Short mmCIF file of C-alpha atoms in Angstrom, two decimals:
data_model
loop_
_atom_site.label_atom_id
_atom_site.label_comp_id
_atom_site.label_asym_id
_atom_site.label_seq_id
_atom_site.Cartn_x
_atom_site.Cartn_y
_atom_site.Cartn_z
CA UNK A 281 14.78 -8.72 8.72
CA UNK A 282 13.63 -7.18 5.44
CA UNK A 283 15.46 -7.65 2.14
CA UNK A 284 15.28 -4.40 0.17
CA UNK A 285 16.55 -3.11 -3.16
CA UNK A 286 17.51 0.55 -3.44
CA UNK A 287 18.32 2.20 -6.77
CA UNK A 288 19.85 5.65 -7.29
CA UNK A 289 19.46 7.22 -10.75
CA UNK A 290 22.21 9.82 -10.72
CA UNK A 291 23.53 12.26 -13.29
CA UNK A 292 26.63 10.21 -14.07
CA UNK A 293 25.79 6.73 -12.80
CA UNK A 294 23.05 4.32 -11.76
CA UNK A 295 23.61 2.28 -8.63
CA UNK A 296 21.92 -0.64 -6.93
CA UNK A 297 22.06 -1.79 -3.32
CA UNK A 298 20.40 -5.01 -2.24
CA UNK A 299 20.52 -5.24 1.55
CA UNK A 300 18.99 -6.87 4.58
CA UNK A 301 17.70 -4.33 7.09
CA UNK A 302 17.19 -5.58 10.64
CA UNK A 303 15.85 -4.11 13.83
CA UNK A 304 18.81 -1.77 14.27
CA UNK A 305 17.95 -0.11 10.96
CA UNK A 306 21.42 -0.66 9.49
CA UNK A 307 21.57 -2.23 6.02
CA UNK A 308 23.73 -5.34 5.62
CA UNK A 309 24.93 -5.43 2.03
CA UNK A 310 23.95 -8.39 -0.13
CA UNK A 311 24.95 -6.84 -3.48
CA UNK A 312 26.15 -3.45 -4.74
CA UNK A 313 26.38 -2.51 -8.40
CA UNK A 314 27.30 0.63 -10.33
CA UNK A 315 26.86 1.44 -14.01
CA UNK A 316 28.14 4.63 -15.63
CA UNK A 317 25.18 5.85 -17.70
CA UNK A 318 25.83 9.63 -18.02
CA UNK A 319 22.15 10.50 -17.83
CA UNK A 320 23.13 14.15 -17.49
CA UNK A 321 24.75 14.24 -20.93
CA UNK A 322 24.05 17.74 -22.28
CA UNK A 323 21.29 18.52 -19.75
CA UNK A 324 23.03 21.68 -18.52
CA UNK A 325 22.91 23.13 -22.03
CA UNK A 326 19.72 21.67 -23.51
CA UNK A 327 17.54 21.27 -20.44
CA UNK A 328 16.47 17.84 -21.71
CA UNK A 329 17.49 14.21 -21.25
CA UNK A 330 19.07 12.81 -24.41
CA UNK A 331 17.31 9.70 -25.83
CA UNK A 332 20.55 7.71 -25.87
CA UNK A 333 21.20 8.60 -22.22
CA UNK A 334 17.70 7.48 -21.23
CA UNK A 335 18.26 4.22 -23.10
CA UNK A 336 21.45 3.55 -21.14
CA UNK A 337 19.60 4.04 -17.84
CA UNK A 338 16.73 1.77 -18.87
CA UNK A 339 19.16 -0.98 -19.83
CA UNK A 340 20.97 -0.70 -16.50
CA UNK A 341 17.79 -0.76 -14.43
CA UNK A 342 16.39 -3.73 -16.35
CA UNK A 343 19.49 -5.64 -15.29
CA UNK A 344 19.09 -4.44 -11.72
CA UNK A 345 15.46 -5.61 -11.66
CA UNK A 346 16.56 -9.11 -12.64
CA UNK A 347 19.15 -9.04 -9.85
CA UNK A 348 16.77 -7.94 -7.09
CA UNK A 349 14.15 -10.44 -8.19
CA UNK A 350 16.70 -13.25 -8.11
CA UNK A 351 17.89 -12.08 -4.68
CA UNK A 352 14.34 -12.13 -3.31
CA UNK A 353 14.04 -8.45 -2.40
CA UNK A 354 10.53 -7.80 -1.11
CA UNK A 355 10.65 -4.00 -1.04
CA UNK A 356 12.07 -1.88 -3.85
CA UNK A 357 12.65 1.85 -4.03
CA UNK A 358 14.10 4.00 -6.83
CA UNK A 359 15.18 7.61 -6.46
CA UNK A 360 16.28 10.00 -9.18
CA UNK A 361 18.31 13.13 -8.58
CA UNK A 362 19.75 16.19 -10.33
CA UNK A 363 19.55 15.36 -14.04
CA UNK A 364 15.99 14.03 -13.80
CA UNK A 365 14.64 16.87 -11.69
CA UNK A 366 16.32 19.49 -13.91
CA UNK A 367 15.21 18.08 -17.28
CA UNK A 368 12.00 19.25 -18.92
CA UNK A 369 11.34 15.68 -20.09
CA UNK A 370 12.22 13.95 -16.82
CA UNK A 371 8.79 12.31 -16.67
CA UNK A 372 9.60 10.41 -19.88
CA UNK A 373 12.31 8.61 -17.92
CA UNK A 374 10.26 8.01 -14.79
CA UNK A 375 7.32 6.67 -16.82
CA UNK A 376 9.60 4.26 -18.70
CA UNK A 377 11.28 3.12 -15.48
CA UNK A 378 7.90 2.46 -13.89
CA UNK A 379 7.03 0.18 -16.81
CA UNK A 380 10.36 -1.68 -16.74
CA UNK A 381 10.85 -1.99 -12.98
CA UNK A 382 7.27 -2.02 -11.73
CA UNK A 383 8.21 0.79 -9.35
CA UNK A 384 7.73 4.50 -10.03
CA UNK A 385 10.90 6.43 -9.21
CA UNK A 386 10.73 9.22 -6.70
CA UNK A 387 12.39 12.39 -7.99
CA UNK A 388 14.08 13.88 -4.95
CA UNK A 389 14.33 17.58 -4.26
CA UNK A 390 17.83 18.82 -3.48
CA UNK A 391 16.94 18.98 0.21
CA UNK A 392 15.56 15.43 0.22
CA UNK A 393 18.69 14.19 -1.56
CA UNK A 394 20.92 15.90 0.98
CA UNK A 395 19.09 14.49 3.99
CA UNK A 396 18.99 10.95 2.61
CA UNK A 397 22.72 11.14 1.85
CA UNK A 398 23.46 12.34 5.39
CA UNK A 399 21.51 9.51 6.95
CA UNK A 400 23.31 6.87 4.91
CA UNK A 401 26.75 8.42 5.28
CA UNK A 402 26.75 8.86 9.05
CA UNK A 403 25.05 5.67 10.25
CA UNK A 404 28.43 4.09 11.01
CA UNK A 405 29.70 7.23 12.85
CA UNK A 406 27.35 7.04 15.80
CA UNK A 407 30.16 7.31 18.37
CA UNK A 408 31.88 10.35 16.83
CA UNK A 409 31.67 13.55 18.85
CA UNK A 410 30.77 16.94 17.41
CA UNK A 411 28.92 18.09 14.29
CA UNK A 412 29.54 16.23 11.03
CA UNK A 413 29.56 17.80 7.57
CA UNK A 414 28.77 15.51 4.63
CA UNK A 415 29.57 16.40 1.02
CA UNK A 416 28.01 14.43 -1.84
CA UNK A 417 29.51 15.46 -5.18
CA UNK A 418 27.31 14.15 -7.95
CA UNK A 419 27.38 14.69 -11.67
CA UNK A 420 24.83 17.50 -11.70
CA UNK A 421 24.73 18.83 -8.15
CA UNK A 422 26.65 18.90 -4.90
CA UNK A 423 24.95 18.49 -1.55
CA UNK A 424 26.45 19.72 1.71
CA UNK A 425 24.78 18.72 4.97
CA UNK A 426 25.58 19.55 8.59
CA UNK A 427 24.30 17.68 11.61
CA UNK A 428 24.90 15.38 14.55
CA UNK A 429 22.69 12.28 14.64
CA UNK A 430 20.24 14.12 12.37
CA UNK A 431 20.87 16.83 9.75
CA UNK A 432 20.37 20.36 11.04
CA UNK A 433 21.12 22.27 7.82
CA UNK A 434 21.50 21.27 4.19
CA UNK A 435 21.95 22.81 0.76
CA UNK A 436 22.03 21.50 -2.78
CA UNK A 437 24.11 23.49 -5.27
CA UNK A 438 23.74 23.25 -9.02
CA UNK A 439 27.32 22.25 -9.66
CA UNK A 440 28.68 18.75 -10.09
CA UNK A 441 31.42 16.94 -11.96
CA UNK A 442 29.52 16.59 -15.25
CA UNK A 443 27.97 20.06 -15.14
CA UNK A 444 31.28 21.80 -14.31
CA UNK A 445 33.08 19.87 -17.06
CA UNK A 446 30.50 20.67 -19.74
CA UNK A 447 30.16 24.28 -18.65
CA UNK A 448 33.78 25.32 -18.06
CA UNK A 449 36.44 22.59 -18.32
CA UNK A 450 35.79 21.97 -22.01
CA UNK A 451 39.33 21.30 -23.25
CA UNK A 452 41.15 18.02 -22.66
CA UNK A 453 43.08 18.68 -20.53
CA UNK A 454 41.59 21.95 -19.33
CA UNK A 455 43.57 25.12 -19.92
CA UNK A 456 44.87 27.21 -16.98
CA UNK A 457 42.26 29.85 -17.82
CA UNK A 458 39.48 27.25 -17.70
CA UNK A 459 40.74 25.88 -14.39
CA UNK A 460 40.78 29.40 -12.92
CA UNK A 461 37.26 30.03 -14.22
CA UNK A 462 36.04 26.72 -12.81
CA UNK A 463 37.53 27.57 -9.42
CA UNK A 464 35.65 30.88 -9.50
CA UNK A 465 32.38 29.06 -10.27
CA UNK A 466 32.94 26.63 -7.39
CA UNK A 467 33.94 29.39 -4.99
CA UNK A 468 30.75 31.31 -5.77
CA UNK A 469 28.71 28.22 -4.91
CA UNK A 470 30.71 27.78 -1.70
CA UNK A 471 29.75 31.33 -0.71
CA UNK A 472 26.14 30.15 -0.75
CA UNK A 473 27.09 26.98 1.15
CA UNK A 474 28.75 29.08 3.86
CA UNK A 475 25.65 31.23 4.25
CA UNK A 476 23.22 28.30 4.44
CA UNK A 477 25.14 25.51 6.19
CA UNK A 478 28.44 26.83 7.66
CA UNK A 479 30.46 23.58 7.33
CA UNK A 480 33.33 25.16 9.28
CA UNK A 481 31.36 24.32 12.45
CA UNK A 482 31.88 20.60 11.80
CA UNK A 483 34.47 18.49 13.57
CA UNK A 484 34.89 16.27 10.51
CA UNK A 485 34.08 16.34 6.79
CA UNK A 486 32.72 13.09 5.31
CA UNK A 487 32.88 12.60 1.55
CA UNK A 488 30.54 10.18 -0.22
CA UNK A 489 29.82 8.97 -3.77
CA UNK A 490 32.00 8.21 -6.76
CA UNK A 491 34.25 11.27 -6.88
CA UNK A 492 35.31 10.92 -3.25
CA UNK A 493 35.74 7.15 -3.27
CA UNK A 494 37.71 7.18 -6.53
CA UNK A 495 40.02 9.90 -5.25
CA UNK A 496 40.56 7.86 -2.09
CA UNK A 497 41.48 4.81 -4.15
CA UNK A 498 43.99 6.89 -6.12
CA UNK A 499 45.37 8.38 -2.90
CA UNK A 500 45.80 4.85 -1.55
CA UNK A 501 47.66 3.75 -4.68
CA UNK A 502 45.21 0.93 -5.43
CA UNK A 503 45.59 -0.92 -8.72
CA UNK A 504 41.81 -1.37 -8.93
CA UNK A 505 38.78 -0.22 -7.01
CA UNK A 506 37.53 -2.78 -4.51
CA UNK A 507 34.42 -2.35 -2.37
CA UNK A 508 35.36 -1.64 1.23
CA UNK A 509 39.00 -0.81 0.52
CA UNK A 510 38.66 2.95 1.11
CA UNK A 511 35.75 3.05 3.56
CA UNK A 512 36.97 5.02 6.59
CA UNK A 513 40.13 6.28 4.86
CA UNK A 514 41.08 9.95 5.22
CA UNK A 515 42.57 11.94 2.33
CA UNK A 516 44.79 14.64 3.84
CA UNK A 517 44.26 18.21 2.64
CA UNK A 518 47.67 18.59 0.99
CA UNK A 519 47.42 15.17 -0.66
CA UNK A 520 44.02 16.10 -2.07
CA UNK A 521 45.36 19.36 -3.53
CA UNK A 522 48.31 17.57 -5.12
CA UNK A 523 46.06 14.89 -6.60
CA UNK A 524 43.61 17.49 -7.91
CA UNK A 525 46.38 19.40 -9.66
CA UNK A 526 47.68 16.19 -11.19
CA UNK A 527 44.27 15.19 -12.55
CA UNK A 528 43.55 18.65 -13.96
CA UNK A 529 46.80 18.47 -15.95
CA UNK A 530 46.05 15.03 -17.42
CA UNK A 531 44.04 14.22 -20.55
CA UNK A 532 41.05 11.98 -19.96
CA UNK A 533 42.71 9.08 -21.79
CA UNK A 534 45.53 9.08 -19.25
CA UNK A 535 43.11 9.30 -16.32
CA UNK A 536 41.27 6.30 -17.78
CA UNK A 537 44.52 4.35 -17.50
CA UNK A 538 44.66 4.83 -13.74
CA UNK A 539 43.59 1.53 -12.22
CA UNK A 540 40.81 2.57 -9.81
CA UNK A 541 39.05 4.90 -12.28
CA UNK A 542 35.92 3.27 -13.66
CA UNK A 543 35.31 3.66 -17.39
CA UNK A 544 33.02 6.63 -17.96
CA UNK A 545 34.36 8.67 -15.04
CA UNK A 546 37.70 9.66 -16.56
CA UNK A 547 36.52 12.87 -18.25
CA UNK A 548 34.74 14.33 -15.20
CA UNK A 549 36.89 13.17 -12.27
CA UNK A 550 39.15 16.23 -12.34
CA UNK A 551 36.13 18.53 -12.05
CA UNK A 552 34.82 16.58 -9.07
CA UNK A 553 38.25 16.71 -7.44
CA UNK A 554 38.35 20.48 -7.91
CA UNK A 555 35.00 20.87 -6.16
CA UNK A 556 36.12 18.75 -3.21
CA UNK A 557 39.52 20.43 -2.97
CA UNK A 558 38.06 23.95 -2.98
CA UNK A 559 35.56 22.95 -0.27
CA UNK A 560 38.25 21.44 1.98
CA UNK A 561 40.45 24.51 1.57
CA UNK A 562 37.63 27.02 2.01
CA UNK A 563 36.32 25.61 5.29
CA UNK A 564 39.68 24.69 6.83
CA UNK A 565 39.34 20.91 7.07
CA UNK A 566 42.50 18.84 7.58
CA UNK A 567 41.17 16.37 5.05
CA UNK A 568 38.10 14.35 4.11
CA UNK A 569 36.94 11.09 5.68
CA UNK A 570 35.63 8.71 3.02
CA UNK A 571 32.36 6.82 3.45
CA UNK A 572 31.17 4.18 1.02
CA UNK A 573 27.80 4.45 2.72
CA UNK A 574 25.63 7.13 1.13
CA UNK A 575 22.21 7.92 -0.31
CA UNK A 576 21.65 4.27 -1.25
CA UNK A 577 22.08 3.23 2.36
CA UNK A 578 19.78 6.04 3.47
CA UNK A 579 17.12 4.81 1.04
CA UNK A 580 17.61 1.20 2.17
CA UNK A 581 17.10 2.26 5.78
CA UNK A 582 13.88 4.01 4.81
CA UNK A 583 12.66 0.99 2.83
CA UNK A 584 13.46 -1.26 5.78
CA UNK A 585 11.22 0.79 8.02
CA UNK A 586 13.96 2.40 10.12
CA UNK A 587 12.62 5.31 12.08
#
């Protein structure tokens, strides 16, 4: 049994998983934490990480380092995704994190991010028959992966909840014209997804990460988000479309008042919902199966020496 600490530096949030990984390669959660840091603030327009965004990430990871040290984690891994790999000054962040955490982050390519997400998301679906499609909607990019026990095709598209909001859905709430334009942007990216991955071949669509889990909590009518409460829940296609339309019509302040929505996600949740809704509709899925296991779990498995 190996106690590991896995950290994901995303475009909208930083997350920590401390887990024990045994001989079966499956991580047993000791602690999970999430901090909204909005590292991707303005990156789509400026091409650079903002100093205040970097500072928020460093503060979060310093707290995580104290947590994994107290928990006795012996192996630590940090990965960074879309915002860091897209920014011209991404090495400023990785250098600072190496000093603070004692571990140099690994900046994943889109393909590496997709494959690690697939591994984490599907570990609990070993008995399911037929191909599985996994969608990971982040702040800066969206990964779509197809496979059975292992991924067979994957793509990373440069559209996520933060990027789509900053680029197109600029009013609060977005205007009908902006919503139509955003749908066109998403649909163009889904054309590329269809050519590279063909998710329609899958028997089930699995949604991971904050957009999907928050939408599931709203669909379930939860007063607050609780770990484990939506894992394995399915959001039906029509329910997802209704929820997406509702969120797009709401100002961010009202979305912030919805119990399961974590502070810092309220202004980009509608964009993430639109991406997921268009994908479900485009590829004919009956809904989306929610997994709280994702890239963090995939990293933990790797750190634990799972083959």
